[in-house]
Coordinates of C-alpha atoms in Angstrom, one line a residue:
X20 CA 0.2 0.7 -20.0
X21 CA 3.2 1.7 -18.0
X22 CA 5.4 -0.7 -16.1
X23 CA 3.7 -0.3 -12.8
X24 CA 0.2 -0.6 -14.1
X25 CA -1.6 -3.9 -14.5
X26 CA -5.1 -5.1 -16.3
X27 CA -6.4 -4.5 -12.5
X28 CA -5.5 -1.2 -11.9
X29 CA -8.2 1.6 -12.9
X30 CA -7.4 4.1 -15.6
X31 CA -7.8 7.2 -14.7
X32 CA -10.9 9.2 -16.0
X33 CA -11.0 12.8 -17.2
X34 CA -14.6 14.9 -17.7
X35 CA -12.9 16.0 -21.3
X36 CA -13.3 12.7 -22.8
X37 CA -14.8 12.4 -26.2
X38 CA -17.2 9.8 -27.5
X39 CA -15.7 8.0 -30.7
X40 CA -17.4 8.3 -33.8
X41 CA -19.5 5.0 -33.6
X42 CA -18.8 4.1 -30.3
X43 CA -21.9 1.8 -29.1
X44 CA -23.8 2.8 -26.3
X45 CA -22.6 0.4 -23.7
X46 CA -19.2 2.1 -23.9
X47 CA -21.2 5.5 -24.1
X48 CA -23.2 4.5 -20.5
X49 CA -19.6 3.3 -19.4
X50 CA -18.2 6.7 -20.4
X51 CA -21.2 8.8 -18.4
X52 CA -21.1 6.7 -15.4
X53 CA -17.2 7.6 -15.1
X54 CA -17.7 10.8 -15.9
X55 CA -20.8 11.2 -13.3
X56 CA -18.7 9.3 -10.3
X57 CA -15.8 11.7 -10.8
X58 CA -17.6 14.7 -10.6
X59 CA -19.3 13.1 -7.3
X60 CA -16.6 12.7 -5.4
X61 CA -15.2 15.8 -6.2
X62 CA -18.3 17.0 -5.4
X63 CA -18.3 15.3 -2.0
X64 CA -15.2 15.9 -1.4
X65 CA -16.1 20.4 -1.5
X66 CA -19.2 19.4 0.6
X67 CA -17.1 17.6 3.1
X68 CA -15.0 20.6 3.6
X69 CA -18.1 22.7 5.1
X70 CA -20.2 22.6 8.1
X71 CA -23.7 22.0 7.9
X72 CA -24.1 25.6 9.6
X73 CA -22.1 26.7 6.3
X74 CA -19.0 28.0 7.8
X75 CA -15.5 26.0 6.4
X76 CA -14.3 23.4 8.3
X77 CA -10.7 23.5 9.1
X78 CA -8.7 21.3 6.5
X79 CA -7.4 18.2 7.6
X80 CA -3.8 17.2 8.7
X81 CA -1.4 16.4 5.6
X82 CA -1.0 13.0 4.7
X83 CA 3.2 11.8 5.0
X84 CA 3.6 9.0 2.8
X85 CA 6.9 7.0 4.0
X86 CA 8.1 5.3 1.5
X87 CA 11.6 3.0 1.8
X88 CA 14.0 3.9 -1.1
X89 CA 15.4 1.7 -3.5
X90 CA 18.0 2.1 -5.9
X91 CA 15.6 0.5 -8.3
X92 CA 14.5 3.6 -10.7
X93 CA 11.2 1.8 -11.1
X94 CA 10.3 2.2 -7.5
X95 CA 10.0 6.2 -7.3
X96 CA 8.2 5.7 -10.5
X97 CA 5.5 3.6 -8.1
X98 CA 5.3 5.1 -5.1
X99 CA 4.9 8.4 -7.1
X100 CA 1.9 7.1 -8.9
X101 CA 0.4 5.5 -5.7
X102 CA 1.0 8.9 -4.4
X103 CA -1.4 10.3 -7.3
X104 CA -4.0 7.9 -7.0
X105 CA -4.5 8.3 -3.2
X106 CA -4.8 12.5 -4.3
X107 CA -7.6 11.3 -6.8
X108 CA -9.5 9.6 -4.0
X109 CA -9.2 12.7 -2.0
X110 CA -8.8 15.4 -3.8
X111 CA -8.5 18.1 -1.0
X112 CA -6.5 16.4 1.2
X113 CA -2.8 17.4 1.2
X114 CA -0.7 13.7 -0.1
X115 CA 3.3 14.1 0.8
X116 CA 6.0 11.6 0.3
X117 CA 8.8 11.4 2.2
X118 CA 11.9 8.2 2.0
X119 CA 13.6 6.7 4.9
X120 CA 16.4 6.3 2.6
X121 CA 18.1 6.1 -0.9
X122 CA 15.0 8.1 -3.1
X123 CA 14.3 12.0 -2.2
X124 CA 12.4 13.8 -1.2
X125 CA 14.0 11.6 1.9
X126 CA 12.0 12.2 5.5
X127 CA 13.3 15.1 7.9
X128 CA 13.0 17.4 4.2
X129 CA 9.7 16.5 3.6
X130 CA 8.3 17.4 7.2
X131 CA 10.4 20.1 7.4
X132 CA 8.5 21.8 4.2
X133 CA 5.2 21.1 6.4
X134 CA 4.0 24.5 7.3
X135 CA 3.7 24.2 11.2
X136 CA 3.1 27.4 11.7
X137 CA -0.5 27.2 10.5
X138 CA -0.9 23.4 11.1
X139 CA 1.4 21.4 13.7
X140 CA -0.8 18.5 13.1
X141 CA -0.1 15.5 10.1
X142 CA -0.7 11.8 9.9
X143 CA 3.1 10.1 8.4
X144 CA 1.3 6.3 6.5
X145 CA 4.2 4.1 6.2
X146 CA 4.4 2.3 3.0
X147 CA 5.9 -0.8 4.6
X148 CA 4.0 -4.2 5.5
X149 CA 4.4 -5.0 9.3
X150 CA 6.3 -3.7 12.5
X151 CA 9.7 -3.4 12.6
X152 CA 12.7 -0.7 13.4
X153 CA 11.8 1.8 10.5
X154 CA 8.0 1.9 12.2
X155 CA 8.5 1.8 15.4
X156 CA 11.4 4.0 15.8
X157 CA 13.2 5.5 12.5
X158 CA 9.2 7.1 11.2
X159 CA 8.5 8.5 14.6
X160 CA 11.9 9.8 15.3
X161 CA 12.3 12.0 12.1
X162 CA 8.9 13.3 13.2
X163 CA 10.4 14.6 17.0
X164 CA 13.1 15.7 15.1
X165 CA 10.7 18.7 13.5
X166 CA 9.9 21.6 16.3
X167 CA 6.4 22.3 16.4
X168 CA 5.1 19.2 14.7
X169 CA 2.4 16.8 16.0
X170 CA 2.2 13.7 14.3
X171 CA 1.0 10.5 14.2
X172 CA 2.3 7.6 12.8
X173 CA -0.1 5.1 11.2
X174 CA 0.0 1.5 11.6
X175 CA 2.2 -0.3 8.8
X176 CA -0.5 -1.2 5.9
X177 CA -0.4 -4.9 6.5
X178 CA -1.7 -7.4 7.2
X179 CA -5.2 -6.2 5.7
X180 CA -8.2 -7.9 4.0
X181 CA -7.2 -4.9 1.4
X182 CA -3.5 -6.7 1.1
X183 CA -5.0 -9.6 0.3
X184 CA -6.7 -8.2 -2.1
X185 CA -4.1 -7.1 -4.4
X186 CA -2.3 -9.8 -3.7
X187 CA -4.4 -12.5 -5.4
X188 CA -5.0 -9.9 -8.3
X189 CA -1.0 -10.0 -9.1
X190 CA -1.5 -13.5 -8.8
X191 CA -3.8 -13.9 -11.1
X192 CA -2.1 -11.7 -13.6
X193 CA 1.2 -14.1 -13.4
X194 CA -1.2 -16.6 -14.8
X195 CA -2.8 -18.3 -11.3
X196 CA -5.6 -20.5 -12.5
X197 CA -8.9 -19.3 -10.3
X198 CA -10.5 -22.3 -11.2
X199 CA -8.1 -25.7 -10.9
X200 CA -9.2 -28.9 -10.5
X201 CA -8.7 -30.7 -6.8
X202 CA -5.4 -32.6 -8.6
X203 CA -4.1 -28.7 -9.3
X204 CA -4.7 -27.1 -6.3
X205 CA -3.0 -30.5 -4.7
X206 CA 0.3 -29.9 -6.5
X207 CA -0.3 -26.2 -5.6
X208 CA 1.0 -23.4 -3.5
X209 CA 2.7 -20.2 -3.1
X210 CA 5.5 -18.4 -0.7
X211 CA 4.9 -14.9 0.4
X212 CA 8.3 -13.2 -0.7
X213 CA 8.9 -10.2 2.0
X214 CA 11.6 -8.4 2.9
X215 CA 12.5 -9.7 6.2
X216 CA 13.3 -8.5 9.3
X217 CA 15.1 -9.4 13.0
X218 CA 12.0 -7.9 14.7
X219 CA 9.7 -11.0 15.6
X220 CA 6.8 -9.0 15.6
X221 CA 7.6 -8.2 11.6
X222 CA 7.2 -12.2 11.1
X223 CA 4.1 -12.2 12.8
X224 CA 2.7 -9.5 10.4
X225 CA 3.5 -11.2 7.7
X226 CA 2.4 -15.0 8.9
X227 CA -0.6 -13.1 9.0
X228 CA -0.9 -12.3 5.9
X229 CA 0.2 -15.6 4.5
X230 CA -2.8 -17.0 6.6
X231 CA -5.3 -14.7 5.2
X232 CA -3.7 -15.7 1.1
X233 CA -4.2 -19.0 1.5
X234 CA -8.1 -18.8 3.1
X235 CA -8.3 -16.9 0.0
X236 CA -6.8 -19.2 -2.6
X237 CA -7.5 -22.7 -0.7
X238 CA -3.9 -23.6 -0.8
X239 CA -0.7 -23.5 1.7
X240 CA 1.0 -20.3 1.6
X241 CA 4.4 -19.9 3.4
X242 CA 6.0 -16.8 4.3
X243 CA 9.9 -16.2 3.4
X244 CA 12.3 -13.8 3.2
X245 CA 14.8 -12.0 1.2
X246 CA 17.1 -11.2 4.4
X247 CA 17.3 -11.0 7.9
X248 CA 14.9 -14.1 8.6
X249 CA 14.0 -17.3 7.4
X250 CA 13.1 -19.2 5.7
X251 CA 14.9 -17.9 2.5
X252 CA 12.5 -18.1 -0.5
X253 CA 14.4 -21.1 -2.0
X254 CA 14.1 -23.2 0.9
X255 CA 10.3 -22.8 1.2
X256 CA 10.4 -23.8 -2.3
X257 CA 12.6 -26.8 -1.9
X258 CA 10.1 -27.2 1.5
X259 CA 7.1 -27.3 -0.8
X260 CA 8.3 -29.4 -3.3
X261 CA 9.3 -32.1 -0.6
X262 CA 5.7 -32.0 0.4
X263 CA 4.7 -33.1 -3.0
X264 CA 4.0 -29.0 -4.0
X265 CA 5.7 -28.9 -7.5
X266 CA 3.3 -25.5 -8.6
X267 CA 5.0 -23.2 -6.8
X268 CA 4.1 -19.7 -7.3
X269 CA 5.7 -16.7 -5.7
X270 CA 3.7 -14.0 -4.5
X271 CA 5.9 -10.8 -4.0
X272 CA 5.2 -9.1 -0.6
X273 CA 6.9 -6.2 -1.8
X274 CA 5.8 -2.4 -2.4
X275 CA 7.7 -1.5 -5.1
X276 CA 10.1 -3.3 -7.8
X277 CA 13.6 -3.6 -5.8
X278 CA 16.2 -5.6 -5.2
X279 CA 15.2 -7.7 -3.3
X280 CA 11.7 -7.9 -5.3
X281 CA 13.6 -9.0 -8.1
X282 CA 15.7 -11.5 -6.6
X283 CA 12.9 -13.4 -4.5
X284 CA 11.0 -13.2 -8.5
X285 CA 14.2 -15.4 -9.7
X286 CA 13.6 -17.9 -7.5
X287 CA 10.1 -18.6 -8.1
X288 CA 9.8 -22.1 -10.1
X289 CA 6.8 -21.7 -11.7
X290 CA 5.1 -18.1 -11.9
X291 CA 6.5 -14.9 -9.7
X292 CA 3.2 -12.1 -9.1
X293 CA 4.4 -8.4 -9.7
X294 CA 5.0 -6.2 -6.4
X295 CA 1.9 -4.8 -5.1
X296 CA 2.8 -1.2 -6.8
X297 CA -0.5 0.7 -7.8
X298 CA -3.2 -1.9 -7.0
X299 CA -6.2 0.6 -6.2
X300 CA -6.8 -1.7 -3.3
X301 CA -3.1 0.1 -2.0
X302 CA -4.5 3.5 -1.9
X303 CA -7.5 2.7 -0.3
X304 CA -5.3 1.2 2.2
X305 CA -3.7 4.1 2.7
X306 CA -6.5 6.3 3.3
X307 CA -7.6 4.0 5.9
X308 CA -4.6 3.9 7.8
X309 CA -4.9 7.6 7.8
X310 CA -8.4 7.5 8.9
X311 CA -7.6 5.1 11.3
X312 CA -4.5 7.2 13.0
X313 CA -6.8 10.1 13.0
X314 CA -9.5 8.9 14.7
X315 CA -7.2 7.0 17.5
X316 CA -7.5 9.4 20.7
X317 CA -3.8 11.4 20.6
X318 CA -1.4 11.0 23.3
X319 CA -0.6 13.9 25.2
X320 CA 3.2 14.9 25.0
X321 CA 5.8 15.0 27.3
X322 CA 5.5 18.6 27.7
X323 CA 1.6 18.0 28.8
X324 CA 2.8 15.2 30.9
X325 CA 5.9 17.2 32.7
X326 CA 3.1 20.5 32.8
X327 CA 0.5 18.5 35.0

């Protein structure tokens, strides 16, 4: 199990798997059922590429994952490997990553490798949480940058049911008891660890998402930041603890290891959650943010708008 796997995250399956001599037949059933879904969805995935008159239907636009960049070596690692696992849900649909800074591939070279020519269209996924500058204006400006491209940028991945999600299974890994007693849960809580941001609408986001984590655990959640906005993660700690929460957990709001990942994780005084990373819920995510952009009518362009 590598670094940026975790007891939650699926192994991957491969049809040249052999049985084990004495291998019982639940893992035997277990074994055909894996091998049966895989071959499905690849299956499915040929179908949906013709019509049901026959003829091939055109393929769809590429898929632009923007990732941040970190000078963490662990975080290329990840958002490489959520790359991979979004390419095993869809196997014939073109998966690209692109940084905004710090890792290559960065942004502007990985659209400008996009073969226009053929296909003007993609859909660029950021792999950040909420709104904020690198959404709203440093994604979409490194895609006007590229002649002939029409993109669309997808909604940041949170907040999302599908967050949540992996949220509470890095939780739970950190050692989050599922089922406390009413005393527990009492003493309990958890801060959201994020980034931060100077964009209000980035707080919102992730409010949001502390709203939805503590529905789902049945204790306050807080959200705090690593920079730019507060509360700091130690004070929402020291906030908690005032209010009689000494189980403090911190829930890392984070993509990728980082920096700031790490540093939020040091100030956690009971347990600290891994980032989010490789969670199968994130690649689902990401597909539906894709889906989402692509079925969101498109805005006709300046040159449309000047032409009419």
């Amino acid at each position: 199990m590598t670094a940026s796997q975790s007891p939650h995250d699926e192994p991957p399956t491969g049809t040249g798997a052999r049985l084990l001599p004495g291998a019982s037949l639940d893992s035997t059933a277990q074994l055909m059922h894996a091998i049966t879904s895989r071959l499905g969805s690849r299956l499915g995935s040929r179908l949906g590429l013709v019509s049901l008159d026959g003829t091939p239907r055109p393929a769809p636009p590429p898929l632009v994952l923007v990732a941040h960049g970190s000078r963490d070596p662990r975080a290329l690692g990840t958002v490489s490997t959520l790359v991979e696992r979004v390419r095993e849900l869809r196997p014939h649909l073109s998966v690209r990553l692109g940084h905004i800074e710090l890792d290559e591939p960065l942004l502007p070279a990985t659209l400008a490798s996009l073969d226009t020519a053929r296909d003007p269209r993609a859909v660029l996924v950021p792999l950040l949480l909420s709104r904020g500058h690198h959404v709203k204006r440093d994604v979409p400006d490194a895609a006007a940058a590229v002649p002939g491209l029409r993109a669309r940028v997808a909604a940041p991945l949170g907040p999302h049911p599908l967050l949540v999600e992996a949220l509470y299974a890095r939780l739970v890994e950190a050692g989050w008891h599922t089922r406390a007693s009413d005393a527990a849960r009492r003493a309990s809580g958890v801060v959201l660890a994020a980034a931060g941001s100077r964009d209000p609408e980035a707080a919102l986001d992730t409010r949001r998402t502390a709203g939805l984590l503590a529905e789902r655990l049945g204790v306050p959640v807080v959200a705090a930041y690593a920079s730019a906005a507060t509360p700091t993660v130690p004070a929402a700690v020291r906030a908690m603890a005032a209010r009689g929460r000494h189980r403090v957990a911190v829930a890392s709001y984070f993509t990728a290891p980082g920096r700031f990942a790490t540093a939020c994780a040091e100030a956690a005084p009971w347990i600290a959650a891994a980032p989010l990373g490789t969670h199968p819920a994130m690649a689902r995510l990401v597909l539906h943010r894709y889906d989402q952009a692509l079925a969101t009518p498109e805005p006709a362009s300046e040159r449309e708008l000047a032409a009419s």
